Amino acid sequence: MGIFDGSPLLSAAEMRAAEARAIERGTPGLVLMERAAGAVLAALQARWPMLGAGARACVLCGPGGNGGDGYAVARLLAARGWTVELCALAPARQADAAAQAALWAGMGAIGDWGEAAGAVRRADLVIDALFGLGLTRPLDARLKPVLGAGARRMLAIDLPSGLCSDSGRALGGRCIDADLTVSFHAPKRGHVLAEGPARCGALDIRDIGLEGTEAPVRLTQPPEHLAKRSGHKYGYGHALVLSGGVGRGGAARMAARAALRIGAGLVTMACPPAALQENAARLDAVMLRRLRDRAALDEMLEDDRLNALLLGPGLGVQARERGLVAGALAARRATVLDADALSLVAGDTELRAALHENCLLTPHDGEFARLFPDLADRLKGDPDAGPAFSRLDAAREAAARAGCAVLLKGPDTVIAAPDGRARVNAGVFERAAPWLATAGAGDVLAGMAAGLMARGWPGFEAGRDAAWLHVAAARRFGPGLIAEDIPEQLPGLMREMGL
C-alpha cells in the first residue's frame, strides 16, 4: 500500500507529539534533524537526478525546527560539492536549530535576508526551510521579494511556508508554491486538504525512525470485505432508488446500476408512472416500479426486504418529492440522501429534524453550503491565523449536528460520523482522478454507498469504502471517463483486488 492507503493523517500537534516521544525515548532532537536532512537529500536526488556537484542551492531558513532541518541540509549539500547560499529570515532560536546553525557556520556564511531574492534567482534549487508545520500567522512582508523571485525549482521541507498544516489553507492568502514537498513519518492534514496538493507539488513522505502513531483521522484504504459468499440474493440486501419524472431518470439509473455492481443483491428503481416507459427501455437487471406519491412509497416499504434507500439524483424538489423524502426518513432504514433530496432537507426544518443515525448525506460544496451555511462561510476567504478551520472540521461538525454520517465530496473527500470519527479520501498526488469532474459522477458515488448500505455497511463505513472505490475505478479507466463508465470498472477492480 502507498502513503494514501490507511495512513494516519496528522495534525501539527500530533506530529510534534510523535517527535517528543522519540526524544523522550532517547533519540536526540539533533539526530532527528540529521535524519530529516538525509531524507531530504535522498528525495531531491530521486526527483532531480541531474542535480549534483556543481549545482547551486539556495536554502531559506527560519528560526525554528524547520530552519534547523535547513541548516543540516545545507551542510550535506555543501559536503557533496554543491554551491550553497543560505539566507536566514531570523537567527535560530530553537535549541537544536541553533546547534545546526553553528555547525553550518563552520562551513559557510549565513546571508542576510536582504540577499535572499538574488540567491533565489541564482539557484538551481531553492529549499524552503522557513516555517514548515509551525506557522500560525500569515507570511510577513519580508517574504514578498522571495515569493516573486521566480525560483527554478522549489523544495519545501515538511510543508510550503504559509500553508496551514491542519487545513491546507494559505494563511493570509500568501504561500510558497513548491515543486516537491518532503515530509516525515506520515502525511499531514494540510498536505491533502484544500489548497495543499496544489501548493505542495509532488509529495514525498520519508521515514526518520519515529514509532507508529495512532491518530483519530486517517486516510481511506482499500476495502477488505467486499467478496460475496454463498447465499441468497436477499442476503445481500435490496436497494430502492427513487427517480424523478420524464426525462430526469438518467442520474437515478446510473446510481442504481452502481448499487447493483457493488454487490447489492437486488436493486429496484421507482419512478412516476409517466416515466415508466422511458426507464423500462434502459433497465434490465435493475427492476422498475411505479411510484406515484408518498402513500405509494409507504405501501412499498411495508416490504422490509427493501433495506436501503437512495433519494436525490434527478429526483426533483416539488411537493411530491418532499413527501417522498419525508416518507423515506420516517421508515428509518439505511438511507442515502444526495442532490435534490439534500436541497429539500436544507430548506425544511421538519425534514432536517427527521434525519437519523442510519442516514448518509453526500453533499458537494454547494449543497453543503445550503445545509450548513455557517460552516461553509468559515471555509471562505483567506484565514488570518492557524490552525485554520478546515473541511475536516466542517464535515465533523456537520455530522454531529445532523446526527448521521456526512460525506463532503471533493478531491479531498471527507467522511465524518456523529461520534467524531473521520476519514479523508485523498484523490490527489498519485491518487489524483481529475476525470471524476464529470456530470453524474456524484450520483454514481451515492449509488455505490447505497449498495454497500443494502449489504449491511453502516453509513460512515459505506461512505468511506465507496469513496475509495470511486477514485480507484476512475483511475482504472483513465482519461475520457464519463459517469456511466464508473460502475463498469468495479467488477475488474474488485477482481484485481482479490475481493
Tab-separated table of C-alpha atoms in Angstrom:
chain	number	residue	atom	x	y	z
A	1	MET	CA	0.000	0.000	0.000
A	2	GLY	CA	1.122	3.562	-0.707
A	3	ILE	CA	1.095	6.611	1.533
A	4	PHE	CA	-2.564	7.187	0.675
A	5	ASP	CA	-3.791	3.809	1.904
A	6	GLY	CA	-4.901	3.955	5.523
A	7	SER	CA	-2.114	6.192	6.795
A	8	PRO	CA	-2.634	8.408	9.831
A	9	LEU	CA	-3.344	11.966	8.735
A	10	LEU	CA	-1.585	14.050	11.348
A	11	SER	CA	-2.222	17.479	12.748
A	12	ALA	CA	0.791	19.621	13.612
A	13	ALA	CA	0.250	18.864	17.297
A	14	GLU	CA	0.180	15.115	16.673
A	15	MET	CA	3.424	15.277	14.686
A	16	ARG	CA	5.117	17.286	17.415
A	17	ALA	CA	3.917	14.715	19.956
A	18	ALA	CA	5.448	11.897	17.891
A	19	GLU	CA	8.775	13.726	17.797
A	20	ALA	CA	8.585	14.448	21.532
A	21	ARG	CA	8.006	10.756	22.278
A	22	ALA	CA	11.067	9.820	20.240
A	23	ILE	CA	13.178	12.350	22.141
A	24	GLU	CA	11.846	11.107	25.482
A	25	ARG	CA	12.820	7.563	24.488
A	26	GLY	CA	16.393	8.590	23.850
A	27	THR	CA	16.702	9.938	20.294
A	28	PRO	CA	18.146	13.468	20.499
A	29	GLY	CA	16.458	16.205	18.509
A	30	LEU	CA	19.723	16.816	16.652
A	31	VAL	CA	19.681	13.217	15.449
A	32	LEU	CA	16.131	13.613	14.174
A	33	MET	CA	17.251	16.714	12.267
A	34	GLU	CA	20.148	14.804	10.735
A	35	ARG	CA	17.791	12.027	9.682
A	36	ALA	CA	15.400	14.566	8.203
A	37	ALA	CA	18.208	16.212	6.256
A	38	GLY	CA	19.326	12.858	4.901
A	39	ALA	CA	15.754	12.109	3.857
A	40	VAL	CA	15.513	15.460	2.054
A	41	LEU	CA	18.740	14.760	0.214
A	42	ALA	CA	17.513	11.322	-0.878
A	43	ALA	CA	14.185	12.757	-2.041
A	44	LEU	CA	15.730	15.562	-4.089
A	45	GLN	CA	18.163	13.157	-5.730
A	46	ALA	CA	15.257	10.897	-6.655
A	47	ARG	CA	13.266	13.808	-8.074
A	48	TRP	CA	16.113	15.685	-9.793
A	49	PRO	CA	18.908	13.180	-10.520
A	50	MET	CA	20.506	15.647	-12.912
A	51	LEU	CA	21.453	17.905	-9.989
A	52	GLY	CA	24.669	17.161	-8.166
A	53	ALA	CA	28.165	18.501	-7.533
A	54	GLY	CA	28.480	21.972	-9.027
A	55	ALA	CA	24.768	22.785	-8.801
A	56	ARG	CA	23.654	25.896	-6.901
A	57	ALA	CA	21.281	25.700	-3.947
A	58	CYS	CA	19.623	28.480	-2.007
A	59	VAL	CA	18.476	27.409	1.460
A	60	LEU	CA	15.997	29.682	3.229
A	61	CYS	CA	15.985	29.106	6.982
A	62	GLY	CA	13.568	30.221	9.651
A	63	PRO	CA	14.214	30.457	13.408
A	64	GLY	CA	12.611	27.158	14.484
A	65	GLY	CA	12.961	23.453	13.941
A	66	ASN	CA	12.207	23.684	10.233
A	67	GLY	CA	15.137	26.069	9.896
A	68	GLY	CA	17.295	23.557	11.788
A	69	ASP	CA	16.483	20.972	9.138
A	70	GLY	CA	17.509	23.536	6.512
A	71	TYR	CA	20.912	24.163	8.112
A	72	ALA	CA	21.533	20.406	8.190
A	73	VAL	CA	20.536	20.031	4.517
A	74	ALA	CA	22.863	22.889	3.574
A	75	ARG	CA	25.776	21.060	5.204
A	76	LEU	CA	25.011	17.832	3.364
A	77	LEU	CA	24.764	19.603	0.024
A	78	ALA	CA	27.995	21.554	0.547
A	79	ALA	CA	29.805	18.352	1.508
A	80	ARG	CA	28.699	16.876	-1.822
A	81	GLY	CA	30.106	19.696	-3.899
A	82	TRP	CA	27.077	21.952	-4.243
A	83	THR	CA	27.454	25.728	-4.107
A	84	VAL	CA	25.160	26.700	-1.247
A	85	GLU	CA	23.836	30.147	-0.395
A	86	LEU	CA	21.967	30.153	2.911
A	87	CYS	CA	19.815	33.083	3.989
A	88	ALA	CA	18.184	33.290	7.414
A	89	LEU	CA	14.934	35.157	7.963
A	90	ALA	CA	15.861	35.412	11.655
A	91	PRO	CA	18.518	33.883	13.925
A	92	ALA	CA	17.855	30.328	15.056
A	93	ARG	CA	16.028	30.397	18.383
A	94	GLN	CA	15.105	26.773	18.975
A	95	ALA	CA	17.983	24.965	20.710
A	96	ASP	CA	18.580	22.195	18.188
A	97	ALA	CA	18.190	24.637	15.310
A	98	ALA	CA	20.792	26.917	16.905
A	99	ALA	CA	23.165	23.962	17.185
A	100	GLN	CA	22.633	23.162	13.499
A	101	ALA	CA	23.235	26.807	12.596
A	102	ALA	CA	26.515	26.714	14.476
A	103	LEU	CA	27.562	23.592	12.572
A	104	TRP	CA	26.740	25.296	9.281
A	105	ALA	CA	28.665	28.406	10.293
A	106	GLY	CA	31.788	26.275	10.312
A	107	MET	CA	31.267	25.560	6.617
A	108	GLY	CA	29.620	28.624	5.088
A	109	ALA	CA	28.103	32.017	5.628
A	110	ILE	CA	24.623	32.855	6.893
A	111	GLY	CA	23.451	35.501	4.483
A	112	ASP	CA	21.349	38.485	5.380
A	113	TRP	CA	17.687	38.230	4.406
A	114	GLY	CA	18.073	41.143	2.024
A	115	GLU	CA	20.200	38.863	-0.153
A	116	ALA	CA	17.569	36.138	-0.362
A	117	ALA	CA	15.775	37.212	-3.563
A	118	GLY	CA	19.037	37.342	-5.505
A	119	ALA	CA	20.088	33.951	-4.138
A	120	VAL	CA	16.746	32.501	-5.224
A	121	ARG	CA	17.226	33.788	-8.755
A	122	ARG	CA	20.751	32.338	-8.987
A	123	ALA	CA	19.867	28.896	-7.648
A	124	ASP	CA	19.178	25.676	-9.478
A	125	LEU	CA	17.233	24.561	-6.401
A	126	VAL	CA	15.626	26.572	-3.607
A	127	ILE	CA	14.904	24.877	-0.286
A	128	ASP	CA	12.121	26.327	1.836
A	129	ALA	CA	13.029	25.646	5.478
A	130	LEU	CA	11.320	28.710	6.870
A	131	PHE	CA	8.320	27.583	8.908
A	132	GLY	CA	7.071	24.121	7.993
A	133	LEU	CA	4.411	22.897	10.411
A	134	GLY	CA	4.828	25.617	12.989
A	135	LEU	CA	3.278	28.632	11.286
A	136	THR	CA	0.145	30.148	12.815
A	137	ARG	CA	0.224	33.584	11.175
A	138	PRO	CA	0.422	34.902	7.608
A	139	LEU	CA	3.823	35.348	5.985
A	140	ASP	CA	5.142	38.818	6.658
A	141	ALA	CA	6.069	41.404	4.057
A	142	ARG	CA	9.752	40.437	4.099
A	143	LEU	CA	8.919	37.319	2.086
A	144	LYS	CA	7.317	39.174	-0.820
A	145	PRO	CA	10.577	39.585	-2.784
A	146	VAL	CA	11.300	35.875	-2.352
A	147	LEU	CA	7.804	34.831	-3.420
A	148	GLY	CA	8.203	36.857	-6.595
A	149	ALA	CA	11.802	35.935	-7.376
A	150	GLY	CA	10.946	33.107	-9.761
A	151	ALA	CA	12.593	30.028	-8.267
A	152	ARG	CA	13.618	27.489	-10.893
A	153	ARG	CA	12.855	24.544	-8.592
A	154	MET	CA	11.385	24.762	-5.106
A	155	LEU	CA	11.616	22.070	-2.442
A	156	ALA	CA	9.674	22.586	0.790
A	157	ILE	CA	10.635	20.790	3.974
A	158	ASP	CA	7.548	19.474	5.776
A	159	LEU	CA	5.116	21.966	4.236
A	160	PRO	CA	5.340	25.022	1.975
A	161	SER	CA	5.716	28.064	4.213
A	162	GLY	CA	2.471	29.964	4.522
A	163	LEU	CA	0.277	26.865	4.303
A	164	CYS	CA	-1.722	25.962	7.393
A	165	SER	CA	-0.634	22.470	8.355
A	166	ASP	CA	-4.053	21.473	9.712
A	167	SER	CA	-6.323	22.853	6.990
A	168	GLY	CA	-4.337	23.191	3.763
A	169	ARG	CA	-5.370	26.845	3.507
A	170	ALA	CA	-2.896	29.641	2.770
A	171	LEU	CA	-2.723	31.954	5.772
A	172	GLY	CA	-3.431	35.487	4.644
A	173	GLY	CA	-3.563	34.198	1.065
A	174	ARG	CA	0.250	34.059	0.756
A	175	CYS	CA	2.145	30.811	0.450
A	176	ILE	CA	5.252	29.443	-1.201
A	177	ASP	CA	4.447	27.122	-4.098
A	178	ALA	CA	6.685	24.059	-4.070
A	179	ASP	CA	7.556	21.641	-6.829
A	180	LEU	CA	8.348	18.967	-4.235
A	181	THR	CA	7.422	18.751	-0.564
A	182	VAL	CA	9.393	16.344	1.598
A	183	SER	CA	7.782	15.444	4.884
A	184	PHE	CA	8.387	12.810	7.503
A	185	HIS	CA	6.710	9.884	9.208
A	186	ALA	CA	3.141	10.364	7.880
A	187	PRO	CA	1.104	12.770	5.743
A	188	LYS	CA	-0.210	15.886	7.416
A	189	ARG	CA	-3.738	17.187	7.021
A	190	GLY	CA	-2.537	20.248	5.151
A	191	HIS	CA	-0.873	18.084	2.524
A	192	VAL	CA	-4.199	16.752	1.232
A	193	LEU	CA	-6.886	19.259	2.203
A	194	ALA	CA	-7.986	22.352	0.280
A	195	GLU	CA	-5.049	24.110	-1.448
A	196	GLY	CA	-2.480	21.723	-0.008
A	197	PRO	CA	-1.933	19.445	-3.014
A	198	ALA	CA	-1.582	22.344	-5.460
A	199	ARG	CA	0.812	24.196	-3.153
A	200	CYS	CA	2.923	21.130	-2.300
A	201	GLY	CA	3.633	19.997	-5.857
A	202	ALA	CA	4.735	16.376	-5.501
A	203	LEU	CA	4.689	14.872	-2.018
A	204	ASP	CA	7.402	12.555	-0.699
A	205	ILE	CA	6.941	11.091	2.801
A	206	ARG	CA	10.145	9.737	4.341
A	207	ASP	CA	10.795	7.623	7.422
A	208	ILE	CA	13.029	9.157	10.116
A	209	GLY	CA	12.604	6.430	12.721
A	210	LEU	CA	9.550	7.651	14.598
A	211	GLU	CA	7.337	4.943	16.012
A	212	GLY	CA	3.824	4.277	14.745
A	213	THR	CA	1.288	6.943	15.543
A	214	GLU	CA	-2.353	6.356	16.362
A	215	ALA	CA	-4.433	9.248	15.118
A	216	PRO	CA	-8.178	9.894	15.126
A	217	VAL	CA	-8.122	10.859	11.440
A	218	ARG	CA	-6.781	8.526	8.782
A	219	LEU	CA	-6.767	8.284	5.030
A	220	THR	CA	-9.103	5.768	3.455
A	221	GLN	CA	-7.771	2.399	2.357
A	222	PRO	CA	-8.886	-0.439	0.082
A	223	PRO	CA	-11.939	-2.272	1.436
A	224	GLU	CA	-11.259	-5.753	2.749
A	225	HIS	CA	-14.647	-7.453	2.840
A	226	LEU	CA	-16.491	-6.934	-0.443
A	227	ALA	CA	-16.462	-10.550	-1.630
A	228	LYS	CA	-19.767	-12.385	-1.728
A	229	ARG	CA	-20.037	-15.785	-0.108
A	230	SER	CA	-22.687	-18.397	-0.831
A	231	GLY	CA	-26.215	-17.286	-0.045
A	232	HIS	CA	-29.472	-15.908	-1.377
A	233	LYS	CA	-29.725	-12.602	-3.222
A	234	TYR	CA	-31.804	-11.156	-0.382
A	235	GLY	CA	-28.887	-11.870	1.908
A	236	TYR	CA	-27.080	-9.026	0.141
A	237	GLY	CA	-29.875	-6.522	0.501
A	238	HIS	CA	-32.414	-4.814	-1.703
A	239	ALA	CA	-31.767	-1.173	-2.530
A	240	LEU	CA	-34.558	1.127	-3.644
A	241	VAL	CA	-33.575	4.145	-5.764
A	242	LEU	CA	-36.232	6.830	-6.195
A	243	SER	CA	-36.282	8.667	-9.506
A	244	GLY	CA	-37.715	11.863	-10.910
A	245	GLY	CA	-40.130	12.349	-13.756
A	246	VAL	CA	-39.955	12.134	-17.533
A	247	GLY	CA	-36.527	12.997	-18.888
A	248	ARG	CA	-34.962	13.025	-15.425
A	249	GLY	CA	-34.155	9.352	-14.923
A	250	GLY	CA	-30.541	9.200	-16.077
A	251	ALA	CA	-28.940	10.076	-12.750
A	252	ALA	CA	-31.042	7.550	-10.834
A	253	ARG	CA	-30.364	4.849	-13.432
A	254	MET	CA	-26.611	5.352	-13.066
A	255	ALA	CA	-26.904	5.285	-9.282
A	256	ALA	CA	-28.993	2.121	-9.391
A	257	ARG	CA	-26.506	0.380	-11.653
A	258	ALA	CA	-23.673	1.366	-9.316
A	259	ALA	CA	-25.564	-0.095	-6.355
A	260	LEU	CA	-26.005	-3.355	-8.241
A	261	ARG	CA	-22.387	-3.504	-9.431
A	262	ILE	CA	-21.045	-3.017	-5.914
A	263	GLY	CA	-22.909	-6.090	-4.781
A	264	ALA	CA	-26.433	-5.310	-3.603
A	265	GLY	CA	-28.486	-8.462	-4.117
A	266	LEU	CA	-31.338	-6.602	-5.788
A	267	VAL	CA	-31.899	-3.022	-6.876
A	268	THR	CA	-35.255	-1.502	-7.746
A	269	MET	CA	-35.779	1.917	-9.268
A	270	ALA	CA	-39.114	3.586	-8.540
A	271	CYS	CA	-40.388	6.388	-10.780
A	272	PRO	CA	-43.584	8.290	-11.570
A	273	PRO	CA	-45.974	6.350	-13.832
A	274	ALA	CA	-45.341	8.666	-16.789
A	275	ALA	CA	-41.634	7.795	-16.727
A	276	LEU	CA	-42.061	4.010	-16.708
A	277	GLN	CA	-41.687	3.510	-20.442
A	278	GLU	CA	-38.580	5.665	-20.693
A	279	ASN	CA	-36.855	3.838	-17.846
A	280	ALA	CA	-38.013	0.384	-18.922
A	281	ALA	CA	-36.192	0.889	-22.205
A	282	ARG	CA	-32.925	1.424	-20.343
A	283	LEU	CA	-33.089	-1.093	-17.489
A	284	ASP	CA	-32.642	-4.835	-17.365
A	285	ALA	CA	-31.001	-6.168	-14.206
A	286	VAL	CA	-32.314	-3.183	-12.259
A	287	MET	CA	-36.018	-3.706	-11.548
A	288	LEU	CA	-38.603	-0.985	-12.089
A	289	ARG	CA	-41.663	0.036	-10.074
A	290	ARG	CA	-44.173	2.829	-10.452
A	291	LEU	CA	-44.284	5.312	-7.588
A	292	ARG	CA	-46.944	7.968	-7.648
A	293	ASP	CA	-46.589	9.615	-4.238
A	294	ARG	CA	-45.766	9.178	-0.568
A	295	ALA	CA	-48.734	6.914	0.071
A	296	ALA	CA	-47.429	4.551	-2.583
A	297	LEU	CA	-43.953	4.686	-1.011
A	298	ASP	CA	-45.364	3.873	2.428
A	299	GLU	CA	-47.115	0.863	0.935
A	300	MET	CA	-43.958	-0.219	-0.889
A	301	LEU	CA	-41.933	-0.011	2.305
A	302	GLU	CA	-44.211	-2.489	4.015
A	303	ASP	CA	-41.800	-4.947	2.407
A	304	ASP	CA	-39.000	-4.879	4.944
A	305	ARG	CA	-36.646	-6.565	2.491
A	306	LEU	CA	-36.227	-3.110	0.931
A	307	ASN	CA	-33.487	-2.315	3.403
A	308	ALA	CA	-31.658	0.635	1.811
A	309	LEU	CA	-32.991	3.750	0.110
A	310	LEU	CA	-31.412	6.354	-2.147
A	311	LEU	CA	-33.117	9.634	-2.849
A	312	GLY	CA	-31.821	12.638	-4.715
A	313	PRO	CA	-30.288	12.026	-8.143
A	314	GLY	CA	-32.701	13.583	-10.638
A	315	LEU	CA	-35.491	13.445	-8.053
A	316	GLY	CA	-36.932	16.971	-8.204
A	317	VAL	CA	-37.831	19.411	-5.439
A	318	GLN	CA	-41.608	19.791	-5.603
A	319	ALA	CA	-44.291	18.764	-3.102
A	320	ARG	CA	-44.339	15.132	-4.306
A	321	GLU	CA	-40.620	14.790	-3.792
A	322	ARG	CA	-40.775	16.470	-0.392
A	323	GLY	CA	-43.322	13.839	0.624
A	324	LEU	CA	-41.089	11.053	-0.632
A	325	VAL	CA	-38.146	12.292	1.426
A	326	ALA	CA	-40.374	12.575	4.489
A	327	GLY	CA	-41.658	9.034	3.959
A	328	ALA	CA	-38.204	7.613	3.454
A	329	LEU	CA	-36.915	9.246	6.631
A	330	ALA	CA	-39.928	8.093	8.611
A	331	ALA	CA	-39.111	4.490	7.650
A	332	ARG	CA	-35.737	4.879	9.418
A	333	ARG	CA	-33.965	2.460	7.110
A	334	ALA	CA	-30.464	2.835	5.749
A	335	THR	CA	-30.863	5.967	3.616
A	336	VAL	CA	-28.563	7.910	1.326
A	337	LEU	CA	-29.617	11.486	0.641
A	338	ASP	CA	-27.963	13.210	-2.308
A	339	ALA	CA	-28.567	16.048	-4.759
A	340	ASP	CA	-32.229	17.219	-4.788
A	341	ALA	CA	-33.016	15.403	-1.541
A	342	LEU	CA	-30.326	17.475	0.178
A	343	SER	CA	-31.825	20.669	-1.228
A	344	LEU	CA	-35.199	19.667	0.201
A	345	VAL	CA	-33.701	18.915	3.613
A	346	ALA	CA	-31.765	22.191	3.607
A	347	GLY	CA	-34.934	24.230	3.274
A	348	ASP	CA	-37.222	22.269	5.588
A	349	THR	CA	-36.826	22.132	9.369
A	350	GLU	CA	-39.150	19.127	9.674
A	351	LEU	CA	-37.114	17.077	7.235
A	352	ARG	CA	-33.905	18.106	8.938
A	353	ALA	CA	-35.317	17.033	12.294
A	354	ALA	CA	-36.243	13.632	10.796
A	355	LEU	CA	-32.646	12.748	9.932
A	356	HIS	CA	-31.496	9.709	11.874
A	357	GLU	CA	-28.376	7.674	12.591
A	358	ASN	CA	-28.956	5.369	9.589
A	359	CYS	CA	-28.628	8.239	7.098
A	360	LEU	CA	-25.677	9.215	4.935
A	361	LEU	CA	-25.630	12.726	3.463
A	362	THR	CA	-23.425	13.144	0.366
A	363	PRO	CA	-23.210	16.876	-0.435
A	364	HIS	CA	-20.847	18.658	-2.779
A	365	ASP	CA	-19.652	22.084	-1.647
A	366	GLY	CA	-22.708	23.947	-2.936
A	367	GLU	CA	-25.150	21.564	-1.276
A	368	PHE	CA	-23.119	21.660	1.919
A	369	ALA	CA	-23.387	25.462	1.915
A	370	ARG	CA	-27.183	25.204	1.696
A	371	LEU	CA	-27.304	22.652	4.507
A	372	PHE	CA	-24.757	24.264	6.829
A	373	PRO	CA	-24.267	27.875	5.692
A	374	ASP	CA	-22.366	28.979	8.792
A	375	LEU	CA	-19.832	26.157	8.414
A	376	ALA	CA	-19.408	26.875	4.710
A	377	ASP	CA	-18.849	30.565	5.471
A	378	ARG	CA	-15.951	29.632	7.755
A	379	LEU	CA	-14.262	27.922	4.804
A	380	LYS	CA	-14.428	31.030	2.617
A	381	GLY	CA	-11.656	33.556	2.170
A	382	ASP	CA	-8.117	33.507	3.448
A	383	PRO	CA	-7.668	32.692	7.144
A	384	ASP	CA	-5.565	35.105	9.163
A	385	ALA	CA	-4.415	32.599	11.785
A	386	GLY	CA	-3.780	28.902	12.178
A	387	PRO	CA	-4.807	26.256	12.830
A	388	ALA	CA	-7.486	27.402	10.394
A	389	PHE	CA	-10.962	25.902	10.127
A	390	SER	CA	-10.801	23.010	7.657
A	391	ARG	CA	-13.071	20.869	5.522
A	392	LEU	CA	-12.373	18.126	8.041
A	393	ASP	CA	-13.628	20.352	10.869
A	394	ALA	CA	-16.678	21.317	8.823
A	395	ALA	CA	-17.670	17.734	7.986
A	396	ARG	CA	-17.244	16.589	11.586
A	397	GLU	CA	-19.348	19.438	12.923
A	398	ALA	CA	-21.993	18.806	10.256
A	399	ALA	CA	-22.202	15.116	11.163
A	400	ALA	CA	-22.561	15.970	14.850
A	401	ARG	CA	-25.396	18.402	14.104
A	402	ALA	CA	-27.203	16.102	11.679
A	403	GLY	CA	-26.805	13.030	13.865
A	404	CYS	CA	-25.705	10.963	10.894
A	405	ALA	CA	-22.744	10.350	8.613
A	406	VAL	CA	-21.720	13.084	6.173
A	407	LEU	CA	-19.625	12.633	3.050
A	408	LEU	CA	-18.367	16.026	1.856
A	409	LYS	CA	-17.352	15.494	-1.759
A	410	GLY	CA	-14.256	16.861	-3.472
A	411	PRO	CA	-10.719	15.801	-4.387
A	412	ASP	CA	-10.281	15.830	-0.608
A	413	THR	CA	-13.494	13.990	0.227
A	414	VAL	CA	-14.147	13.906	3.977
A	415	ILE	CA	-16.324	11.225	5.551
A	416	ALA	CA	-17.395	12.002	9.120
A	417	ALA	CA	-19.529	10.257	11.724
A	418	PRO	CA	-21.535	11.908	14.533
A	419	ASP	CA	-19.160	10.443	17.129
A	420	GLY	CA	-16.185	12.315	15.635
A	421	ARG	CA	-14.670	9.535	13.546
A	422	ALA	CA	-13.376	10.802	10.225
A	423	ARG	CA	-11.589	9.587	7.135
A	424	VAL	CA	-10.200	11.589	4.227
A	425	ASN	CA	-10.323	10.087	0.763
A	426	ALA	CA	-7.499	11.972	-0.935
A	427	GLY	CA	-7.855	11.845	-4.710
A	428	VAL	CA	-4.655	13.839	-5.062
A	429	PHE	CA	-0.961	13.302	-5.859
A	430	GLU	CA	-0.561	9.739	-7.151
A	431	ARG	CA	-4.264	9.060	-6.445
A	432	ALA	CA	-5.451	12.047	-8.479
A	433	ALA	CA	-8.524	11.321	-10.595
A	434	PRO	CA	-9.376	14.591	-12.379
A	435	TRP	CA	-11.656	12.673	-14.737
A	436	LEU	CA	-14.209	12.493	-11.906
A	437	ALA	CA	-15.033	16.143	-12.616
A	438	THR	CA	-17.813	14.996	-14.917
A	439	ALA	CA	-21.597	15.140	-14.759
A	440	GLY	CA	-23.125	12.218	-12.882
A	441	ALA	CA	-20.019	11.049	-11.034
A	442	GLY	CA	-21.554	12.087	-7.712
A	443	ASP	CA	-24.754	10.181	-8.494
A	444	VAL	CA	-22.702	7.044	-9.069
A	445	LEU	CA	-20.895	7.562	-5.757
A	446	ALA	CA	-24.242	7.837	-3.963
A	447	GLY	CA	-25.388	4.627	-5.654
A	448	MET	CA	-22.247	2.810	-4.581
A	449	ALA	CA	-22.794	3.890	-0.978
A	450	ALA	CA	-26.447	2.810	-1.130
A	451	GLY	CA	-25.422	-0.599	-2.464
A	452	LEU	CA	-22.989	-1.063	0.408
A	453	MET	CA	-25.625	0.011	2.924
A	454	ALA	CA	-28.001	-2.574	1.418
A	455	ARG	CA	-25.288	-5.137	2.124
A	456	GLY	CA	-25.133	-4.062	5.761
A	457	TRP	CA	-22.489	-1.338	5.896
A	458	PRO	CA	-23.317	1.498	8.326
A	459	GLY	CA	-23.410	4.951	6.743
A	460	PHE	CA	-19.902	6.020	7.753
A	461	GLU	CA	-18.274	2.799	6.558
A	462	ALA	CA	-20.330	2.803	3.344
A	463	GLY	CA	-19.227	6.351	2.539
A	464	ARG	CA	-15.619	5.537	3.364
A	465	ASP	CA	-15.399	2.443	1.156
A	466	ALA	CA	-17.493	3.872	-1.682
A	467	ALA	CA	-15.270	6.959	-1.847
A	468	TRP	CA	-12.106	4.856	-2.090
A	469	LEU	CA	-13.570	2.601	-4.802
A	470	HIS	CA	-14.953	5.610	-6.700
A	471	VAL	CA	-11.472	7.081	-7.143
A	472	ALA	CA	-9.889	3.693	-7.829
A	473	ALA	CA	-12.448	2.928	-10.552
A	474	ALA	CA	-11.884	6.318	-12.184
A	475	ARG	CA	-8.123	5.825	-12.168
A	476	ARG	CA	-8.517	2.349	-13.626
A	477	PHE	CA	-10.439	3.799	-16.585
A	478	GLY	CA	-8.387	6.966	-17.033
A	479	PRO	CA	-8.926	9.945	-19.352
A	480	GLY	CA	-12.195	10.165	-21.211
A	481	LEU	CA	-14.182	8.835	-18.277
A	482	ILE	CA	-17.895	9.569	-18.143
A	483	ALA	CA	-20.111	8.668	-15.226
A	484	GLU	CA	-21.572	5.575	-16.902
A	485	ASP	CA	-18.087	4.074	-17.065
A	486	ILE	CA	-17.536	4.013	-13.300
A	487	PRO	CA	-19.862	1.116	-12.347
A	488	GLU	CA	-18.455	-0.952	-15.211
A	489	GLN	CA	-14.974	-0.681	-13.746
A	490	LEU	CA	-15.999	-2.191	-10.416
A	491	PRO	CA	-16.010	-5.898	-11.372
A	492	GLY	CA	-12.489	-5.798	-12.799
A	493	LEU	CA	-11.246	-3.601	-9.983
A	494	MET	CA	-12.601	-5.914	-7.309
A	495	ARG	CA	-11.213	-8.953	-9.106
A	496	GLU	CA	-7.760	-7.359	-9.245
A	497	MET	CA	-8.023	-6.555	-5.535
A	498	GLY	CA	-8.913	-10.174	-4.775
A	499	LEU	CA	-12.299	-9.206	-3.375
